[in-house]
Amino acid sequence: MTVIRIGHVLTLAAAAVLATGCSSLERELEREIDPARTATAEPVEPVPASTTPRTVPTTAPSEPAAPAACPTSGVRVTPGPVQGAMGLRAMTVTLTNCGTRPYELNGYPSVRVLDEERDPYDIEVLEGTDAIHMAGPAPDPAPLTLKPGETARSGLSWRMMSPDTSTTYLEITPAPGERPQTMETLDGPLDLTDSGRLGTTPWQKSD
């Protein structure tokens, strides 16, 4: 009886193993018959995508540069680029009425050339450009009135002599009795300190 019961239990266990593992056994037998065949991967449940919204970093637009404060005189003087050919140099100086009242001009600006310590060079500043070789004649001075926002220009001309003797600072007085404004040229040094002469043109209203 005991032998029969043990045999019965073994039979039931074998049946359970066959019932649960037949598919695995079949796959093992197939690999032994055909080693090049790979087992079919068990299906993998897809991982659900995150429902958290992605945050895209943004760069705040740069703020435009604030304009320079208007001087108490109501006008602002700014330099233009230096241009040159065959030893002749020329640049413009622009005067802008940044105030709230009309501004009157008549004649030439007063110009001084300064060194790095802001001390003046011994430069002869001429009213007109006839004495500057190849600069040509300047227009005649005439009175003009600038409304707020309007501009006028004066031209400066000189002969380049030695690039080793140069400066970057100009002091401009728009009209007699006005406060001078010191400016730094934007397009390199002024190579005129050994030529000794600087020609100017009278203020002309810009188009």
C-alpha angles and dihedrals in degrees: 000000000000092000091050093051093049091048089049091052092049090050092053092048092050090050091052092050091049091048095052102034106034093104091053091047091050091053091050091050090050091052091050092050093045111021092181091064115093125213118259110255117243112251113263121216110239116247109240114243117251113266091207109110115240117242113224111207113235131198116227113235113256116254116245115252112265114244118251116265115266112251118245089253089067095237133091125205121208132176127237128214121290114246127190146176133169093357095311118120127193138172138168130235115209124206116198125194098226093164132088100251134063115272123212126214133180125172134347132342118247108243133192125181113221134199127224090281090052091249116139122256120224095257125153107229112202130203099229134016103245092106092054108089113246093359094109128211123318124227119260117265118255134176116260139175124218118208117212108291095020124118140210131196139212125193126224122201134182143153118256111233112160126002089207091069108057144127138206103205132085129180113210126190107191096204139353112288094021124118113259121243121214116212136179118228114246100210106053134289128322105247096200106098095106097039089066098208136091122181122206136193125216121261112279124186112250119241 
